[in-house]
Backbone as ProteinMPNN parsed JSONL, in Angstrom:
{"seq_chain_A": "QVQLVESGGGVVQPGGSLRLSCEASGTIFSQYGAGWYRQAPGKQRELVAEITTVNIAFYGESVKGRFTISRDNVNNTVYLRMDNLVPEDTAVYYCSTGPVREYWGQGTQVTVSS", "coords_chain_A": {"N_chain_A": [[-19.224, -6.634, -64.787], [-19.321, -4.435, -67.456], [-16.961, -2.029, -68.398], [-16.442, 1.046, -69.974], [-14.129, 3.29, -71.295], [-13.659, 6.401, -72.503], [-11.449, 8.508, -74.397], [-9.368, 11.217, -75.648], [-10.67, 13.475, -76.525], [-11.026, 17.08, -77.007], [-10.082, 20.506, -77.692], [-10.262, 21.871, -80.874], [-9.381, 23.465, -83.945], [-11.534, 24.531, -86.656], [-11.495, 22.337, -89.447], [-9.508, 20.791, -88.432], [-8.234, 17.749, -86.836], [-9.045, 14.889, -84.801], [-8.512, 11.994, -82.749], [-10.509, 9.736, -81.227], [-10.633, 7.424, -78.514], [-11.866, 4.36, -77.214], [-11.792, 2.281, -74.653], [-12.413, -0.981, -73.585], [-13.294, -3.064, -70.754], [-13.15, -5.729, -71.223], [-13.398, -8.372, -73.694], [-15.568, -7.475, -75.216], [-16.197, -6.021, -77.508], [-15.651, -7.598, -79.729], [-17.683, -9.374, -79.573], [-20.08, -7.92, -79.769], [-19.744, -5.715, -81.372], [-19.567, -2.1, -81.744], [-20.515, 1.307, -81.047], [-20.235, 4.78, -81.805], [-21.542, 7.687, -80.408], [-23.023, 10.955, -80.188], [-23.747, 13.935, -78.338], [-24.982, 17.073, -78.465], [-25.319, 20.283, -76.816], [-28.659, 20.837, -75.843], [-29.646, 19.17, -77.776], [-30.742, 15.972, -79.118], [-29.244, 12.785, -78.443], [-27.224, 11.365, -80.95], [-26.455, 8.918, -83.466], [-23.168, 8.425, -84.511], [-21.248, 6.678, -85.648], [-20.989, 3.185, -86.41], [-19.597, -0.025, -85.786], [-19.509, -3.324, -86.844], [-19.469, -6.795, -85.685], [-18.052, -8.065, -87.648], [-16.523, -6.148, -88.689], [-17.804, -4.282, -90.365], [-18.612, -1.047, -91.26], [-20.732, 1.69, -90.412], [-22.074, 4.941, -90.948], [-23.237, 8.111, -89.709], [-25.084, 10.5, -91.635], [-24.066, 13.106, -91.572], [-21.383, 12.867, -91.042], [-20.17, 11.246, -92.845], [-17.473, 10.324, -94.901], [-15.721, 11.928, -93.539], [-15.24, 10.975, -90.959], [-13.865, 8.043, -89.402], [-14.371, 4.847, -88.224], [-12.846, 2.328, -86.267], [-11.481, -0.819, -85.088], [-9.629, -2.426, -82.547], [-8.955, -5.474, -81.691], [-7.081, -6.761, -80.114], [-6.291, -4.956, -78.164], [-8.732, -4.369, -77.105], [-10.117, -2.033, -77.919], [-11.88, 0.632, -79.411], [-11.803, 2.973, -82.019], [-12.293, 6.366, -83.107], [-11.648, 8.171, -85.751], [-11.503, 11.494, -86.592], [-11.748, 13.76, -89.07], [-11.308, 16.921, -90.819], [-12.89, 18.622, -89.199], [-15.811, 20.409, -88.145], [-17.58, 23.246, -86.715], [-20.122, 22.293, -86.034], [-19.695, 19.744, -85.188], [-19.158, 19.816, -82.556], [-19.619, 18.446, -79.418], [-20.475, 16.124, -76.771], [-18.942, 13.063, -76.908], [-19.73, 9.668, -76.983], [-19.045, 6.206, -76.408], [-20.481, 3.002, -77.051], [-21.666, -0.31, -76.312], [-22.658, -3.819, -76.379], [-25.457, -6.147, -76.457], [-27.873, -4.754, -76.759], [-26.933, -2.266, -76.809], [-26.435, -1.393, -74.162], [-24.358, -0.678, -72.56], [-22.376, 2.05, -71.653], [-19.904, 4.598, -72.021], [-18.335, 7.293, -70.136], [-18.15, 9.538, -71.629], [-16.557, 11.987, -73.776], [-15.457, 15.256, -74.279], [-15.693, 17.128, -77.231], [-14.684, 19.97, -78.842], [-15.076, 22.206, -81.387], [-13.692, 24.976, -82.575], [-12.771, 28.257, -83.576]], "CA_chain_A": [[-19.746, -5.366, -65.276], [-18.501, -3.878, -68.526], [-16.589, -0.626, -68.257], [-15.929, 1.686, -71.183], [-13.456, 4.541, -70.97], [-13.328, 7.183, -73.69], [-10.401, 9.518, -74.266], [-8.951, 11.808, -76.909], [-11.372, 14.703, -76.849], [-10.283, 18.307, -76.783], [-10.456, 21.679, -78.473], [-9.567, 21.862, -82.158], [-9.876, 24.468, -84.881], [-12.213, 23.98, -87.833], [-10.575, 21.726, -90.383], [-8.559, 19.951, -87.715], [-8.51, 16.33, -86.644], [-8.883, 14.264, -83.5], [-8.817, 10.567, -82.694], [-11.075, 9.29, -79.956], [-10.431, 6.018, -78.166], [-12.783, 3.78, -76.234], [-11.222, 1.016, -74.189], [-13.339, -1.811, -72.806], [-12.677, -3.872, -69.709], [-13.058, -7.107, -71.682], [-13.428, -8.575, -75.15], [-16.961, -7.336, -75.605], [-16.366, -5.456, -78.846], [-15.644, -8.678, -80.718], [-18.967, -10.068, -79.449], [-21.25, -7.098, -80.072], [-19.45, -4.503, -82.108], [-19.604, -0.885, -80.927], [-20.959, 2.515, -81.709], [-19.939, 6.109, -81.27], [-22.686, 8.583, -80.43], [-22.681, 12.267, -79.673], [-24.866, 14.762, -77.895], [-24.675, 18.491, -78.354], [-26.241, 20.954, -75.883], [-29.997, 21.093, -76.331], [-30.015, 18.251, -78.859], [-30.809, 14.558, -78.772], [-28.08, 11.972, -78.759], [-27.318, 10.828, -82.299], [-25.443, 7.96, -83.87], [-22.094, 8.934, -85.357], [-20.68, 5.573, -86.419], [-21.115, 1.853, -85.837], [-18.779, -1.064, -86.395], [-20.097, -4.617, -86.49], [-18.541, -7.84, -85.263], [-17.218, -8.443, -88.799], [-15.83, -4.928, -89.112], [-18.525, -3.451, -91.321], [-18.829, 0.259, -90.638], [-21.843, 2.529, -90.832], [-21.849, 6.314, -90.506], [-24.287, 9.094, -89.84], [-24.945, 11.27, -92.877], [-23.312, 14.345, -91.399], [-19.953, 12.613, -90.843], [-19.655, 10.379, -93.909], [-16.343, 10.874, -95.64], [-14.836, 12.69, -92.644], [-14.953, 10.174, -89.771], [-13.577, 6.633, -89.636], [-14.404, 4.009, -87.03], [-12.033, 1.121, -86.397], [-11.474, -1.62, -83.87], [-8.418, -3.183, -82.233], [-9.403, -6.55, -80.794], [-6.003, -7.127, -79.185], [-6.309, -4.001, -77.056], [-10.126, -4.109, -76.692], [-10.303, -0.596, -78.1], [-12.511, 1.141, -80.631], [-11.332, 4.323, -82.313], [-13.032, 7.213, -84.038], [-10.792, 9.183, -86.35], [-12.353, 12.581, -87.067], [-11.003, 14.713, -89.904], [-12.061, 18.043, -91.377], [-13.927, 18.929, -88.212], [-16.567, 21.657, -88.281], [-18.165, 23.608, -85.414], [-21.311, 21.48, -85.747], [-19.261, 18.479, -84.577], [-18.987, 20.045, -81.122], [-20.548, 17.619, -78.645], [-19.882, 15.067, -75.964], [-18.925, 11.821, -77.674], [-19.835, 8.473, -76.151], [-19.052, 4.909, -77.077], [-21.475, 2.084, -76.496], [-21.607, -1.673, -76.801], [-23.627, -4.699, -75.752], [-26.472, -6.637, -77.4], [-28.859, -3.688, -76.998], [-26.194, -1.017, -76.556], [-26.76, -0.985, -72.805], [-23.151, -0.224, -71.868], [-21.955, 3.363, -72.13], [-18.815, 5.26, -71.328], [-18.664, 8.557, -69.478], [-18.142, 10.595, -72.631], [-15.405, 12.874, -73.9], [-15.896, 16.502, -74.925], [-15.023, 17.616, -78.436], [-15.075, 21.339, -79.149], [-14.477, 22.708, -82.625], [-13.87, 26.423, -82.507], [-11.62, 29.068, -83.954]], "C_chain_A": [[-18.779, -4.803, -66.311], [-18.214, -2.418, -68.232], [-16.0, -0.141, -69.566], [-15.323, 3.028, -70.801], [-13.051, 5.229, -72.264], [-12.211, 8.168, -73.375], [-10.13, 10.12, -75.639], [-9.669, 13.077, -77.305], [-10.511, 15.93, -76.582], [-10.85, 19.434, -77.616], [-9.609, 21.696, -79.743], [-10.18, 22.929, -83.052], [-10.628, 23.807, -86.024], [-11.2, 23.5, -88.867], [-9.57, 20.798, -89.741], [-9.038, 18.532, -87.544], [-8.336, 15.934, -85.187], [-9.092, 12.767, -83.658], [-9.287, 10.231, -81.291], [-10.807, 7.806, -79.763], [-11.468, 5.595, -77.143], [-12.246, 2.41, -75.866], [-12.223, 0.292, -73.308], [-12.584, -2.664, -71.802], [-12.553, -5.331, -70.088], [-13.203, -7.174, -73.184], [-14.832, -8.417, -75.717], [-17.145, -6.801, -77.015], [-16.392, -6.534, -79.916], [-16.95, -9.47, -80.677], [-20.124, -9.237, -79.993], [-20.97, -5.906, -80.973], [-19.535, -3.296, -81.177], [-20.108, 0.283, -81.754], [-20.423, 3.747, -81.023], [-21.18, 6.977, -81.466], [-22.22, 9.941, -79.938], [-23.952, 13.01, -79.268], [-24.38, 16.187, -77.706], [-25.666, 19.143, -77.4], [-27.594, 21.236, -76.531], [-30.455, 20.177, -77.438], [-30.066, 16.825, -78.354], [-29.501, 13.869, -79.134], [-28.269, 11.363, -80.142], [-26.177, 9.862, -82.574], [-24.425, 8.638, -84.785], [-21.563, 7.82, -86.255], [-20.869, 4.271, -85.652], [-20.121, 0.94, -86.534], [-19.289, -2.408, -85.909], [-19.025, -5.611, -86.057], [-17.637, -8.303, -86.406], [-16.628, -7.209, -89.469], [-16.496, -4.191, -90.27], [-18.897, -2.159, -90.617], [-20.022, 0.976, -91.262], [-21.635, 3.916, -90.235], [-23.119, 7.146, -90.613], [-24.018, 9.966, -91.052], [-24.022, 12.471, -92.726], [-21.805, 14.117, -91.254], [-19.356, 11.72, -91.931], [-18.537, 11.071, -94.682], [-15.366, 11.654, -94.785], [-14.396, 11.866, -91.434], [-14.715, 8.725, -90.171], [-13.571, 5.895, -88.312], [-13.567, 2.764, -87.28], [-11.963, 0.431, -85.038], [-10.157, -2.368, -83.747], [-8.792, -4.254, -81.223], [-8.337, -6.934, -79.77], [-6.047, -6.245, -77.947], [-7.707, -3.648, -76.586], [-10.473, -2.634, -76.803], [-10.979, -0.315, -79.437], [-12.101, 2.601, -80.791], [-12.321, 5.056, -83.207], [-12.076, 8.297, -84.506], [-11.704, 10.224, -86.969], [-11.486, 13.597, -87.801], [-11.923, 15.816, -90.4], [-13.226, 18.441, -90.455], [-14.536, 20.303, -88.453], [-17.205, 21.981, -86.936], [-19.38, 22.765, -85.031], [-20.962, 20.111, -85.166], [-19.048, 18.62, -83.07], [-20.061, 19.298, -80.337], [-19.751, 16.791, -77.654], [-20.036, 13.771, -76.747], [-18.866, 10.637, -76.721], [-19.632, 7.218, -76.999], [-20.005, 3.984, -76.325], [-21.294, 0.706, -77.093], [-22.626, -2.512, -76.053], [-24.697, -5.096, -76.747], [-27.562, -5.622, -77.701], [-28.24, -2.338, -76.665], [-26.519, -0.499, -75.145], [-25.555, -0.504, -72.009], [-22.649, 1.066, -72.512], [-20.753, 3.851, -71.341], [-19.276, 6.581, -70.742], [-18.68, 9.73, -70.434], [-16.855, 11.4, -72.626], [-15.821, 14.079, -74.735], [-15.03, 16.813, -76.132], [-15.573, 19.007, -78.736], [-14.314, 21.802, -80.381], [-14.755, 24.205, -82.702], [-12.601, 27.119, -82.935], [-11.321, 30.099, -82.863]], "O_chain_A": [[-17.576, -4.708, -66.07], [-19.111, -1.66, -67.861], [-15.176, -0.813, -70.186], [-15.934, 3.809, -70.072], [-12.222, 4.726, -73.022], [-12.049, 8.604, -72.235], [-10.595, 9.611, -76.659], [-9.325, 13.697, -78.311], [-9.423, 15.839, -76.014], [-11.945, 19.337, -78.17], [-8.388, 21.551, -79.688], [-11.36, 23.254, -82.925], [-10.383, 22.64, -86.33], [-10.192, 24.156, -89.128], [-8.849, 20.087, -90.442], [-10.1, 18.151, -88.035], [-7.582, 16.559, -84.441], [-9.766, 12.321, -84.587], [-8.568, 10.413, -80.308], [-10.762, 7.036, -80.722], [-11.891, 6.393, -76.306], [-12.249, 1.49, -76.685], [-12.807, 0.88, -72.397], [-11.399, -2.95, -71.97], [-11.923, -6.104, -69.367], [-13.141, -6.153, -73.87], [-15.228, -9.164, -76.612], [-18.152, -7.098, -77.657], [-17.095, -6.388, -80.917], [-17.287, -10.161, -81.639], [-21.044, -9.777, -80.606], [-21.891, -5.158, -81.303], [-19.571, -3.454, -79.956], [-20.123, 0.247, -82.985], [-20.186, 3.755, -79.815], [-21.783, 6.999, -82.539], [-21.149, 10.062, -79.343], [-25.048, 12.758, -79.77], [-23.492, 16.464, -76.9], [-26.754, 18.606, -77.193], [-27.667, 21.8, -77.622], [-31.537, 20.371, -77.993], [-29.51, 16.502, -77.304], [-28.76, 14.313, -80.011], [-29.36, 10.896, -80.47], [-25.092, 9.967, -82.002], [-24.796, 9.342, -85.724], [-21.443, 7.992, -87.468], [-20.905, 4.252, -84.421], [-19.836, 1.104, -87.72], [-19.481, -2.612, -84.71], [-17.832, -5.304, -86.065], [-16.573, -8.872, -86.161], [-16.283, -7.224, -90.651], [-15.816, -3.545, -91.067], [-19.435, -2.177, -89.51], [-20.279, 0.88, -92.462], [-21.084, 4.049, -89.142], [-23.961, 6.922, -91.483], [-22.869, 10.152, -91.451], [-23.281, 12.81, -93.649], [-21.029, 15.069, -91.334], [-18.151, 11.47, -91.928], [-18.644, 12.237, -95.061], [-14.286, 12.01, -95.256], [-13.284, 12.049, -90.938], [-15.285, 8.236, -91.146], [-12.853, 6.271, -87.385], [-13.579, 2.212, -88.38], [-12.323, 0.993, -84.004], [-9.633, -2.883, -84.734], [-8.929, -3.97, -80.033], [-8.667, -7.385, -78.674], [-5.864, -6.718, -76.826], [-7.878, -2.744, -75.769], [-11.057, -2.056, -75.886], [-10.682, -0.947, -80.451], [-12.058, 3.361, -79.823], [-13.081, 4.445, -83.959], [-11.739, 9.216, -83.76], [-12.576, 9.894, -87.773], [-10.599, 14.213, -87.212], [-13.145, 15.674, -90.405], [-14.373, 18.574, -90.884], [-13.864, 21.23, -88.906], [-17.359, 21.093, -86.098], [-19.641, 22.547, -83.848], [-21.848, 19.395, -84.7], [-18.785, 17.629, -82.389], [-21.256, 19.489, -80.56], [-18.521, 16.758, -77.69], [-21.132, 13.429, -77.192], [-18.067, 10.606, -75.785], [-20.008, 7.185, -78.171], [-20.287, 4.166, -75.141], [-20.833, 0.558, -78.224], [-23.365, -2.008, -75.208], [-24.839, -4.449, -77.784], [-28.123, -5.632, -78.797], [-28.935, -1.394, -76.289], [-26.836, 0.677, -74.961], [-25.708, 0.019, -70.905], [-22.514, 1.166, -73.732], [-20.604, 3.558, -70.155], [-20.448, 6.945, -70.837], [-19.172, 10.805, -70.09], [-16.158, 11.485, -71.615], [-16.463, 13.931, -75.775], [-13.801, 16.769, -76.067], [-16.783, 19.191, -78.867], [-13.084, 21.793, -80.417], [-15.895, 24.637, -82.87], [-11.495, 26.637, -82.69], [-10.381, 30.883, -82.995]]}, "name": "protein", "num_of_chains": 1, "seq": "QVQLVESGGGVVQPGGSLRLSCEASGTIFSQYGAGWYRQAPGKQRELVAEITTVNIAFYGESVKGRFTISRDNVNNTVYLRMDNLVPEDTAVYYCSTGPVREYWGQGTQVTVSS"}
């Protein structure tokens, strides 16, 4: 059973930065890539960023130019660097992997507030 553990969330002021981490229990990211998603209260879960098995990254429109996804195959970890955060980025952030993105972590809360 694949386990994903996210960390790095917290409270930050607008314009600030955070780096989220997602550690997997095995080498699954090199097989299937990974994605970061987020869900704000009262809203549907949305894709934030994806990284493929060959390290090609894709981003949601609202985070392009501010967020960066990366992968460390040695440590089985995927990162999401978030810069220039705005209040609209407030959400629970989840990482996911697997051939149909069936594995999910427990989520980490990000709150952007002054």
